[in-house]
Amino acid sequence: MTLEMRYLTARYDVPDAHRLEVAERHGAYAAARKALTQMTPEQIREEVKAAHIRGRGGAGFPMGVKWGFLRPAPGQQVYLVVNADEGEPGTFKDRSIMERDPHRLVEGCIIACRAIGAHRCWIYVRCELALAMQRLDEAIAAARARGYLGPRPFGVPHEIEIFTHPGAGAYICGEETALLESLEGRRGEPRLKPPFPAVRGAFGMPTIVNNVESIAHLPDVITMGGAAFAALGRLPGEGGTRLYGVSGHVKKPGIYEAPSGITLRELIYDLGGGMLHEDRPLKAVIPGGSSTPLIPASLVVHAPAPSHPLHAWHGKSALDVPMGVETFRALGSMLGTCGAIVMDSSVSMVEVARNLMRFYAHESCGQCTPCREGTGWLVDIMDRICEGRGRPEDVALLVDVSNDMMGNTICALADGTAMPMLALVKYFHEEFLEAVRGGARDRRLDDSTRALVGGAP
Amino acid sequence: MAFALSPEREQLAAQILTRYPDPRAACIPLLHLCQQQHGWCSPEVIDYVARRIGVSTAHVLGVVTFYTSLFQKPHPPNVVWVCRTLSCDLRGAKVIQEHLERRLGCRPGGRSKDGKFALKKAECLAACGGAPVVQINDRYYENLTLAELDRILDEIAARTAAVEPSEPRHQEPDAGGAA
Ligand SMILES: Cc1cc2nc3c(=O)[nH]c(=O)nc-3n(C[C@H](O)[C@H](O)[C@H](O)COP(=O)(O)O)c2cc1C
Ligand code: FES
């Protein structure tokens, strides 16, 4: 298949690639050696800037720009913290890196530490990922024994130590400041920003927080050079390949590496193998993790003004717009983590809303009233709508509650709840009204798959 | 009785404490270590961790209550987590849960008739491409069918020693509802 590429995933199918000898035989640590022994930290940072990596953790912030915010005062330590809390529903890419090629992440951490002047790196791994944690611990120990970590990695006097740190089951700890609270041994309640972590992060020190995948691209950036890496992407300012996930009603759910800027159509019908059942067409897709507003299959781009960022796709299906940070914002959604959840025509969007709202209500840390109360209300409303007890005003109420949550909280969990809720109501308004009128009660989400699992059809 | 770690784990704990510029950061790793040995975060465990990192027991309790994976009550030897988030629900997770309920004879939040299993609902386990997914103790089981699930449970039940019937049989309230 031409769409798939093998850079970050080059060692995914190599047996035992998690072992140092094997990984090294297949190229591991050559880039770290080059970065430490042949490049200055400034040169590494320049290559990373030129690579145009948009953060892979969901917010899409340019990696090189974030690193540029560091201004440590004399005597201050700089820390690297890697976000391996992977918890955004629909997202399962970081786990594959840690389990299948942990040395790539360790190598990326070495390069990043050198570039930003850090001597300590913590990888915050959600505790459910026991195998990932074990593989990382083994990889770190092996790299250390080989002299790639420790006081003089590759003989260079820049001490680097990497530690894993377990989470304890809380989605909110994926938010970078909640993660720092949790790393420091407290409840995972997000901090007010500013100060941003680059100014005041872990243990009060300037800290760079990056996603696992963002860091795992670094060996390729060093090997190829930033500009060549950027050129792998199809969009200006959004470079490289990236990991796409596809789950739900497709024939081949999984993780695929492909250029930045492929389309949802390519992701679903090419990489994902197409819809699970030929007679059940696509109804809607959540493009990049559950917090990104869904896109109905019928959505057509309306951008008649030549100045509109999507003008080139005016009149075309939203499924044919390249998946980029800017393009998807213009589309009224978000790129997020590129973990797409695909839903066929059997799916009740009202039940989808209930499922997602339960997740967010369970995971709200409770610190901010609009989020704690708002997520709770949304679940209550969805429960009664789905159980046939909906009230005429409920659909409007969903919109009001969502709007009241937006922009009124310390972290983005509330926005990440409200935005998908609003999109569901906007695109499937009639379905919500029908449900409130007592339409379909307690519809299941597994009509298309019950038989596959072995349940009664 | 005061809680103590086994000698090997005590060594691990000492090592963990060297990883941070501030010992308080070892709170969660130490709680995990104690829970591995003791099964749950008992008041004695909380007391031990508090002393070890130099904070109040109230602080450690506050941490324990925040996180789903730190148990505040004793647990059966095996914990079955069934993921019910969207990607899994689209691929039959509800069928998996219903089967588990029938087979174990309990609802999520409860324990099986034989006392060997706790059943819990999980939120997205970062394995959506392998839906439906169940986590049992430290292991993930993906692309499950009911037949396979039965085989796995049989195997685990067979290697789990019989549980004393005198153990307390609490039913936790199921926060998320069981639908
Ligand atoms: C509620 C919430 C959950 C998040 N979960 C994760 C996560 O699991 N993994 C992750 O890398 N970023 C997550 N993020 C984004 C982080 O806050 C942060 O932007 C990211 O780790 C930065 O890394 P990047 O720039 O390399 O993407 C989350 C954000 C929010 C608001
Ligand atoms: S939804 Fe079940 S693993 Fe993600």
XYZ file of C-alpha atoms and ligand atoms in Angstrom:
671
model
C 0.000 0.000 0.000
C 1.457 3.363 -0.971
C -0.158 5.433 1.758
C 1.555 3.660 4.643
C 5.075 4.710 5.542
C 7.624 3.142 7.833
C 9.747 5.625 9.719
C 8.549 5.735 13.309
C 7.180 2.221 12.872
C 10.253 0.863 11.063
C 10.952 -1.660 13.834
C 7.337 -2.480 14.727
C 7.390 -5.826 12.952
C 10.958 -6.761 13.811
C 10.773 -9.676 16.261
C 12.130 -8.728 19.702
C 12.727 -5.104 18.686
C 12.255 -4.194 22.335
C 15.670 -5.741 23.050
C 18.631 -3.419 22.720
C 20.817 -5.654 20.507
C 17.941 -6.161 18.093
C 16.881 -2.512 18.031
C 20.482 -1.438 17.544
C 20.998 -3.863 14.685
C 18.043 -2.084 13.087
C 19.401 1.415 13.515
C 18.539 2.435 17.076
C 20.776 4.997 18.823
C 22.647 6.062 15.665
C 20.708 9.337 15.719
C 21.328 9.913 19.430
C 25.029 9.255 18.924
C 25.085 11.726 16.050
C 23.140 14.357 18.014
C 25.385 14.119 21.050
C 28.764 13.714 19.398
C 28.412 15.748 16.201
C 25.826 18.437 16.902
C 25.456 21.326 19.310
C 22.224 21.653 21.285
C 21.398 24.716 19.133
C 21.798 22.676 15.966
C 19.461 19.980 17.304
C 16.881 22.619 18.185
C 17.158 24.156 14.699
C 16.491 20.779 13.067
C 13.492 20.211 15.340
C 12.124 23.628 14.447
C 12.570 22.896 10.745
C 10.794 19.538 11.168
C 7.488 21.331 11.833
C 6.301 18.729 14.332
C 2.896 19.692 15.681
C 2.540 18.170 19.157
C 1.010 14.715 18.904
C -0.692 14.852 22.319
C -3.791 16.556 20.975
C -3.271 20.301 21.115
C -0.990 20.397 18.063
C 1.383 23.023 19.407
C 4.593 23.381 17.339
C 7.315 21.456 19.154
C 10.198 23.732 18.165
C 8.311 26.815 19.322
C 7.534 25.247 22.704
C 11.181 24.398 23.235
C 12.013 28.017 22.401
C 10.051 29.217 25.441
C 12.692 27.840 27.806
C 14.654 30.587 29.534
C 16.193 28.918 32.583
C 17.682 31.271 35.141
C 21.284 30.566 36.131
C 21.412 27.593 38.476
C 17.976 26.294 37.477
C 17.567 22.697 36.327
C 15.587 22.041 33.154
C 13.443 18.911 33.094
C 11.913 16.810 30.336
C 8.601 15.146 31.107
C 7.134 12.730 28.592
C 3.375 12.376 28.561
C 2.557 8.667 28.289
C -0.773 8.900 30.064
C -2.634 8.066 26.847
C -6.257 8.177 27.913
C -8.198 10.112 25.289
C -10.884 7.695 24.053
C -10.041 6.501 20.550
C -6.300 7.006 21.085
C -3.960 4.019 21.329
C -0.802 4.971 19.485
C 1.671 5.802 22.274
C 1.149 2.400 23.794
C 2.254 0.773 20.522
C 5.518 2.750 20.549
C 6.328 1.807 24.141
C 5.477 -1.858 23.736
C 6.916 -2.471 20.289
C 9.877 -0.108 20.095
C 10.672 1.301 23.555
C 14.244 2.136 22.521
C 12.921 4.653 20.014
C 11.339 6.587 22.877
C 14.466 6.318 25.026
C 16.557 7.527 22.088
C 14.164 10.423 21.512
C 14.431 11.381 25.190
C 18.241 11.431 24.982
C 18.118 13.729 21.950
C 15.538 16.003 23.587
C 17.446 16.198 26.881
C 20.606 17.221 25.072
C 18.740 19.799 22.994
C 16.987 21.514 25.900
C 19.779 21.104 28.440
C 17.958 18.632 30.679
C 19.680 16.050 32.847
C 16.535 14.386 34.172
C 13.574 12.983 32.271
C 10.457 11.379 33.682
C 8.124 9.350 31.500
C 4.669 9.446 33.086
C 3.004 6.171 32.042
C -0.603 5.337 32.834
C -0.395 2.398 35.206
C -2.741 0.153 33.238
C -0.030 -0.154 30.579
C 1.973 -2.700 32.558
C 3.737 -4.180 29.537
C 4.721 -0.742 28.218
C 6.110 0.179 31.624
C 8.075 -3.049 31.891
C 9.526 -2.680 28.392
C 10.510 0.930 29.059
C 12.186 0.050 32.358
C 14.131 -2.722 30.633
C 15.067 -0.444 27.738
C 16.283 2.291 30.084
C 18.361 -0.201 32.099
C 19.880 -1.684 28.923
C 20.705 1.727 27.455
C 22.271 2.764 30.731
C 24.381 -0.398 30.920
C 25.609 0.330 27.397
C 26.682 3.866 28.333
C 23.922 5.671 26.417
C 22.557 7.109 29.647
C 24.253 8.106 32.869
C 27.020 10.650 33.524
C 28.581 10.536 30.009
C 26.140 9.315 27.345
C 28.172 8.387 24.246
C 31.186 9.765 26.075
C 29.729 13.268 26.173
C 29.762 14.969 29.590
C 26.042 15.736 29.630
C 24.474 13.593 32.332
C 21.098 12.103 31.380
C 18.913 9.907 33.573
C 15.465 8.718 32.501
C 12.858 7.354 34.926
C 9.402 5.962 34.428
C 6.671 7.155 36.756
C 3.337 5.354 37.064
C -0.009 7.091 36.945
C -2.878 5.650 38.958
C -5.982 5.736 36.808
C -7.140 9.277 36.055
C -7.718 10.666 32.547
C -7.165 14.202 33.787
C -3.501 13.407 34.501
C -2.941 13.526 30.733
C -3.453 17.282 30.978
C 0.086 18.528 31.354
C -0.254 20.502 34.580
C -2.370 17.811 36.269
C 0.350 15.409 35.183
C 2.961 17.553 36.917
C 0.868 17.643 40.099
C 0.576 13.872 39.946
C 4.304 13.468 39.239
C 5.013 15.506 42.349
C 2.847 13.134 44.386
C -0.433 14.979 44.678
C -4.004 14.693 43.416
C -4.105 15.308 39.674
C -5.732 18.711 39.729
C -4.682 21.025 36.876
C -2.753 24.205 37.674
C -3.645 27.687 36.588
C -1.683 28.810 33.536
C 0.378 30.981 33.324
C 2.969 30.195 34.483
C 3.372 27.601 31.750
C 5.485 24.514 32.444
C 8.347 25.914 30.338
C 8.635 28.623 32.978
C 7.571 26.733 36.099
C 6.964 23.026 35.646
C 8.089 19.934 37.537
C 9.463 20.644 41.013
C 9.262 24.376 40.287
C 11.753 24.142 37.431
C 11.429 25.019 33.724
C 10.008 21.892 32.121
C 9.167 20.694 28.636
C 6.185 18.355 28.498
C 5.872 16.442 25.250
C 3.788 13.538 24.077
C 5.405 10.114 23.520
C 4.908 10.241 19.758
C 6.300 13.781 19.484
C 9.507 12.587 21.179
C 9.616 9.327 19.207
C 9.886 11.280 15.938
C 13.178 12.882 17.009
C 15.531 10.082 15.882
C 14.118 10.432 12.336
C 14.447 14.212 12.472
C 18.145 13.872 13.331
C 18.763 11.108 10.803
C 17.031 12.807 7.874
C 17.397 16.433 8.841
C 14.463 18.615 9.856
C 13.586 19.873 6.380
C 13.493 16.392 4.847
C 11.355 15.157 7.742
C 8.957 18.082 7.301
C 8.697 17.303 3.590
C 7.166 13.913 4.403
C 4.009 15.759 5.411
C 1.481 16.997 2.892
C 0.687 20.304 4.569
C 2.824 23.386 5.071
C 3.816 23.832 8.710
C 2.729 20.289 9.647
C 5.613 18.021 8.995
C 6.506 14.395 8.977
C 4.609 11.207 9.180
C 2.372 10.511 12.141
C 0.535 7.651 13.740
C -3.134 7.396 12.842
C -5.492 5.234 14.798
C -8.759 3.915 13.511
C -11.311 2.077 15.623
C -15.011 1.301 15.552
C -16.811 0.065 12.462
C -13.970 -0.515 10.012
C -12.593 -3.763 8.637
C -9.032 -3.212 9.845
C -8.912 -1.234 13.074
C -5.379 -0.402 14.167
C -2.441 2.006 14.136
C -0.986 3.153 10.820
C 1.889 5.479 10.017
C 1.221 7.834 7.118
C 2.073 11.398 6.086
C 0.645 14.330 8.037
C -2.323 15.593 6.082
C -3.988 12.474 4.707
C -7.781 12.639 4.495
C -10.403 10.932 6.630
C -11.471 9.091 3.509
C -7.972 7.645 3.162
C -7.861 6.793 6.843
C -11.211 4.996 6.846
C -11.370 3.381 3.419
C -7.698 2.859 2.640
C -5.786 2.307 5.892
C -8.833 1.127 7.836
C -9.917 -1.241 5.064
C -13.335 0.375 4.639
C -16.608 0.009 6.491
C -17.135 -3.212 8.439
C -20.401 -4.076 6.670
C -20.863 -3.091 3.043
C -24.559 -2.455 3.617
C -23.963 -0.158 6.579
C -22.405 3.064 5.291
C -20.500 5.626 7.308
C -22.713 7.813 9.452
C -20.115 9.934 11.243
C -16.515 9.903 12.380
C -14.851 11.393 15.451
C -11.560 12.441 13.884
C -8.963 12.605 16.641
C -10.015 11.308 20.029
C -13.373 11.754 21.729
C -12.857 15.439 22.552
C -12.779 16.405 18.885
C -16.191 17.301 17.423
C -17.541 14.607 15.152
C -17.901 14.978 11.408
C -21.009 13.545 9.751
C -20.440 11.609 6.527
C -22.717 14.045 4.734
C -20.793 17.192 5.705
C -19.871 19.333 2.709
C -17.295 22.126 2.978
C -18.852 25.540 2.631
C -16.082 28.081 2.009
C -17.052 30.301 -0.926
C -14.781 33.174 0.128
C -11.366 32.886 -1.535
C -9.735 33.966 1.744
C -11.244 31.004 3.623
C -8.594 28.437 4.605
C -10.779 25.676 3.164
C -11.684 27.478 -0.053
C -9.771 24.908 -2.100
C -12.238 22.286 -0.849
C -15.398 24.375 -1.243
C -18.261 22.118 -2.251
C -16.315 18.943 -1.515
C -16.936 16.346 1.157
C -15.326 17.016 4.548
C -13.867 13.521 4.227
C -11.582 14.870 1.492
C -10.035 17.684 3.535
C -6.447 16.933 4.601
C -6.188 16.210 8.316
C -4.244 19.168 9.673
C -4.329 21.294 12.808
C -5.446 24.390 10.883
C -7.692 22.692 8.327
C -9.663 20.790 10.941
C -10.072 23.859 13.112
C -11.497 25.629 10.067
C -13.814 22.674 9.565
C -15.283 23.232 13.035
C -13.572 20.232 14.537
C -10.042 19.520 15.765
C -7.220 17.297 14.630
C -6.522 16.063 18.161
C -4.580 12.805 18.344
C -5.620 11.449 14.920
C -7.342 8.531 16.634
C -10.522 8.247 14.580
C -13.671 6.527 15.848
C -15.786 5.342 12.942
C -19.537 4.845 13.264
C -21.835 3.195 10.750
C -25.521 3.742 10.012
C -26.650 1.459 12.857
C -25.359 3.866 15.506
C -27.656 6.020 17.624
C -26.000 9.403 18.073
C -28.008 9.935 21.227
C -26.405 6.843 22.750
C -22.998 8.034 21.554
C -23.589 11.270 23.454
C -24.574 9.346 26.579
C -21.504 7.135 26.372
C -19.126 10.079 25.961
C -20.768 12.245 28.617
C -20.467 9.407 31.131
C -16.764 9.262 30.410
C -16.246 12.966 31.007
C -18.408 13.096 34.125
C -16.414 10.205 35.576
C -13.105 11.834 34.685
C -13.772 15.466 35.660
C -11.430 16.180 38.570
C -14.129 18.240 40.260
C -11.958 21.264 40.893
C -13.949 23.741 38.753
C -17.690 24.074 39.325
C -18.732 24.524 35.656
C -16.981 21.277 34.727
C -17.971 19.210 37.763
C -21.627 20.280 37.630
C -21.822 20.607 33.845
C -20.574 17.113 33.072
C -22.962 15.745 35.715
C -25.932 17.576 34.245
C -25.102 16.447 30.732
C -25.122 12.824 31.909
C -28.419 13.306 33.737
C -30.028 14.851 30.669
C -28.636 12.178 28.346
C -29.772 9.422 30.713
C -33.323 10.648 30.779
C -33.432 11.262 27.031
C -32.105 7.759 26.358
C -34.503 6.202 28.836
C -37.522 7.844 27.213
C -38.040 10.399 29.990
C -36.790 13.354 27.956
C -38.448 16.759 28.324
C -39.232 19.062 25.405
C -36.648 21.612 26.548
C -33.847 19.060 26.962
C -32.152 19.514 23.603
C -31.873 23.265 24.135
C -30.663 22.558 27.671
C -27.818 20.383 26.366
C -26.680 23.347 24.289
C -26.987 25.830 27.168
C -25.112 23.672 29.646
C -22.363 23.023 27.092
C -21.997 26.707 26.286
C -21.759 27.572 29.972
C -18.881 25.120 30.393
C -16.787 26.512 27.543
C -13.894 28.727 28.524
C -14.879 28.861 32.191
C -12.477 26.350 33.686
C -8.793 25.925 34.544
C -8.133 23.180 32.006
C -9.515 22.076 28.668
C -11.450 19.017 29.877
C -14.671 21.037 30.022
C -14.190 22.369 26.493
C -13.330 18.854 25.380
C -16.707 17.748 26.739
C -18.798 20.649 25.499
C -17.438 20.787 21.941
C -18.293 17.201 20.986
C -21.681 17.533 22.725
C -22.498 20.674 20.725
C -21.432 19.026 17.465
C -23.624 15.996 18.166
C -26.667 18.187 18.763
C -25.891 20.414 15.792
C -25.428 17.675 13.214
C -28.008 15.227 14.555
C -30.599 17.646 15.894
C -33.514 15.721 14.454
C -32.306 12.508 16.088
C -32.135 14.202 19.490
C -35.610 15.729 19.076
C -36.979 12.348 18.054
C -35.430 10.732 21.138
C -36.916 13.404 23.395
C -40.322 12.697 21.881
C -39.885 9.175 23.222
C -38.429 7.734 20.014
C -35.922 4.958 20.437
C -35.247 3.880 23.994
C -31.998 2.407 25.282
C -30.672 1.649 21.836
C -27.497 -0.426 21.859
C -24.310 0.684 20.170
C -23.308 -2.829 19.115
C -25.968 -3.758 16.548
C -23.220 -4.155 13.943
C -20.861 -6.235 16.038
C -22.822 -8.310 18.606
C -22.707 -11.386 16.433
C -18.929 -11.048 15.892
C -18.361 -11.255 19.632
C -20.609 -14.269 19.945
C -23.642 -12.574 21.434
C -27.230 -13.057 20.367
C -27.752 -11.075 17.131
C 0.071 -3.845 63.087
C 2.430 -1.520 61.261
C 2.879 -2.246 57.569
C 6.268 -3.344 56.254
C 7.468 -4.079 52.744
C 9.224 -7.323 51.914
C 13.032 -6.960 51.759
C 13.074 -6.980 47.932
C 10.333 -4.394 47.727
C 11.989 -2.334 50.424
C 15.055 -2.177 48.225
C 12.904 -1.068 45.291
C 11.320 1.608 47.470
C 14.727 2.983 48.420
C 15.647 3.074 44.745
C 12.406 4.845 43.806
C 13.097 7.535 46.374
C 16.381 8.424 44.639
C 14.584 9.248 41.393
C 13.183 12.591 42.466
C 14.540 15.866 43.816
C 11.677 15.718 46.351
C 10.753 12.484 48.185
C 7.063 13.433 48.133
C 7.046 12.626 44.412
C 7.447 8.957 45.343
C 3.920 8.909 46.783
C 2.142 7.130 43.932
C 4.973 4.733 43.014
C 5.223 3.683 46.683
C 1.471 3.226 46.973
C 1.576 0.963 43.912
C 4.429 -1.021 45.428
C 2.560 -1.497 48.702
C -0.649 -2.385 46.890
C 1.171 -5.057 44.886
C 2.126 -6.708 48.149
C -0.904 -5.979 50.303
C -3.711 -5.955 47.737
C -5.059 -2.549 48.706
C -4.161 0.790 50.272
C -5.091 0.021 53.873
C -4.741 2.622 56.644
C -1.477 0.895 57.610
C -0.179 1.266 54.056
C -1.167 4.918 54.014
C 0.591 5.438 57.319
C 3.725 3.722 56.042
C 3.881 5.810 52.845
C 3.219 9.030 54.739
C 6.124 8.360 57.083
C 8.371 7.275 54.265
C 7.951 10.504 52.265
C 7.397 12.891 55.166
C 3.804 14.031 54.701
C 0.595 13.687 56.719
C -1.605 10.602 56.404
C -4.402 12.961 55.345
C -2.320 13.989 52.345
C -1.733 10.385 51.278
C -5.397 9.525 51.833
C -6.322 12.460 49.606
C -4.111 10.986 46.895
C -5.542 7.482 47.285
C -9.128 8.706 46.998
C -8.340 10.636 43.803
C -7.111 7.699 41.729
C -9.197 4.791 40.414
C -6.367 2.242 40.492
C -5.528 2.749 44.157
C -7.959 0.552 46.058
C -9.512 1.755 49.277
C -10.878 -1.668 50.178
C -9.608 -5.240 50.131
C -10.094 -6.949 46.812
C -10.533 -10.446 45.468
C -7.309 -11.857 44.004
C -8.330 -11.035 40.417
C -9.769 -7.784 39.130
C -11.615 -7.822 35.809
C -11.932 -4.424 34.142
C -14.297 -4.271 31.197
C -13.843 -1.222 28.989
C -17.158 0.458 28.221
C -15.952 3.577 26.414
C -17.129 4.353 22.896
C -14.790 2.341 20.645
C -15.321 -0.746 22.779
C -19.087 -0.234 22.992
C -19.205 -0.020 19.189
C -17.516 -3.446 19.079
C -19.672 -5.356 21.556
C -18.366 -4.392 25.000
C -21.869 -4.501 26.425
C -22.216 -8.138 25.389
C -18.921 -8.808 27.136
C -20.125 -7.090 30.293
C -23.463 -8.914 30.278
C -21.633 -12.216 29.894
C -19.278 -11.386 32.742
C -22.212 -10.477 34.962
C -23.920 -13.790 34.254
C -20.797 -15.837 34.617
C -19.432 -14.169 37.750
C -22.857 -13.643 39.264
C -22.304 -9.996 40.124
C -22.685 -6.495 38.779
C -19.800 -4.082 38.164
C -18.505 -3.018 41.571
C -19.247 -6.448 43.005
C -17.372 -9.708 43.481
C -17.936 -13.115 41.965
C -19.821 -15.875 43.790
C -16.605 -17.837 44.311
C -14.837 -14.748 45.655
C -12.046 -15.031 43.103
C -12.961 -12.076 40.887
C -13.937 -8.449 41.232
C -15.805 -6.974 38.265
C -15.300 -3.333 37.378
C -16.116 -1.037 34.501
C -13.101 0.705 32.972
C -12.790 3.841 30.915
C -10.837 3.719 27.648
C -7.770 1.526 28.150
C -5.805 2.877 25.159
C -6.447 -0.312 23.211
C -9.415 0.848 21.099
C -8.117 -0.813 17.928
C -8.417 -4.167 19.724
C -11.965 -3.610 20.978
C -13.657 -5.161 22.832
C -11.018 -5.090 25.547
C -10.876 -6.515 29.035
C -8.030 -6.014 31.479
C -7.550 -8.754 34.059
C -4.994 -7.821 36.693
C -1.959 -6.611 34.699
C -2.910 -8.097 31.346
C -4.938 -6.873 28.411
C -7.153 -9.210 26.416
C -8.156 -7.739 23.065
C -10.476 -8.611 20.178
C -12.406 -10.751 22.623
C -15.193 -13.167 21.872
C -17.366 -14.739 24.548
C -15.789 -18.151 23.937
C -12.324 -16.771 24.436
C -13.353 -14.861 27.508
C -14.680 -18.090 29.035
C -11.451 -19.874 28.279
C -9.409 -17.088 29.922
C -11.615 -16.973 33.010
C -11.502 -20.779 33.375
C -7.740 -20.687 33.257
C -7.422 -17.898 35.808
C -10.010 -19.420 38.137
C -8.160 -22.748 38.002
C -4.865 -21.240 39.060
C -6.407 -19.047 41.784
C -6.508 -20.715 45.191
C -9.961 -21.069 46.733
C -10.964 -17.932 48.591
C -12.000 -18.213 52.269
C -15.780 -17.900 52.366
C -15.406 -15.925 55.609
C -13.850 -12.969 53.788
C -15.983 -9.875 53.854
C -18.328 -9.649 50.892
C -18.918 -6.028 50.275
C -20.741 -4.635 47.272
C -19.459 -1.278 46.196
C -21.998 1.113 44.807
C -21.553 1.306 41.038
C -20.846 4.951 40.412
C -21.302 4.813 36.652
C -24.540 2.825 36.510
C -24.569 -0.576 34.877
C -26.360 0.093 31.604
C -8.117 16.610 29.616
C -6.841 16.496 28.857
C -6.240 15.254 28.669
C -5.046 15.128 27.982
N -4.497 13.888 27.829
C -3.308 13.763 27.187
C -2.684 12.487 27.057
O -3.193 11.465 27.518
N -1.487 12.416 26.416
C -0.875 13.531 25.893
O 0.223 13.436 25.349
N -1.451 14.748 25.988
C -2.639 14.896 26.628
N -3.198 16.140 26.755
C -2.458 17.309 26.193
C -1.384 17.792 27.168
O -1.958 18.731 28.052
C -0.225 18.469 26.442
O -0.730 19.404 25.552
C 0.667 17.518 25.682
O 1.132 16.485 26.485
C 1.862 18.267 25.128
O 2.667 17.420 24.310
P 2.818 17.681 22.751
O 3.033 19.172 22.556
O 4.020 16.900 22.360
O 1.575 17.232 22.103
C -4.417 16.281 27.433
C -5.032 17.522 27.597
C -6.231 17.646 28.278
C -6.846 18.989 28.437
S -12.589 2.488 24.161
Fe -12.024 0.621 25.068
S -9.885 0.714 24.895
Fe -10.437 2.662 24.112
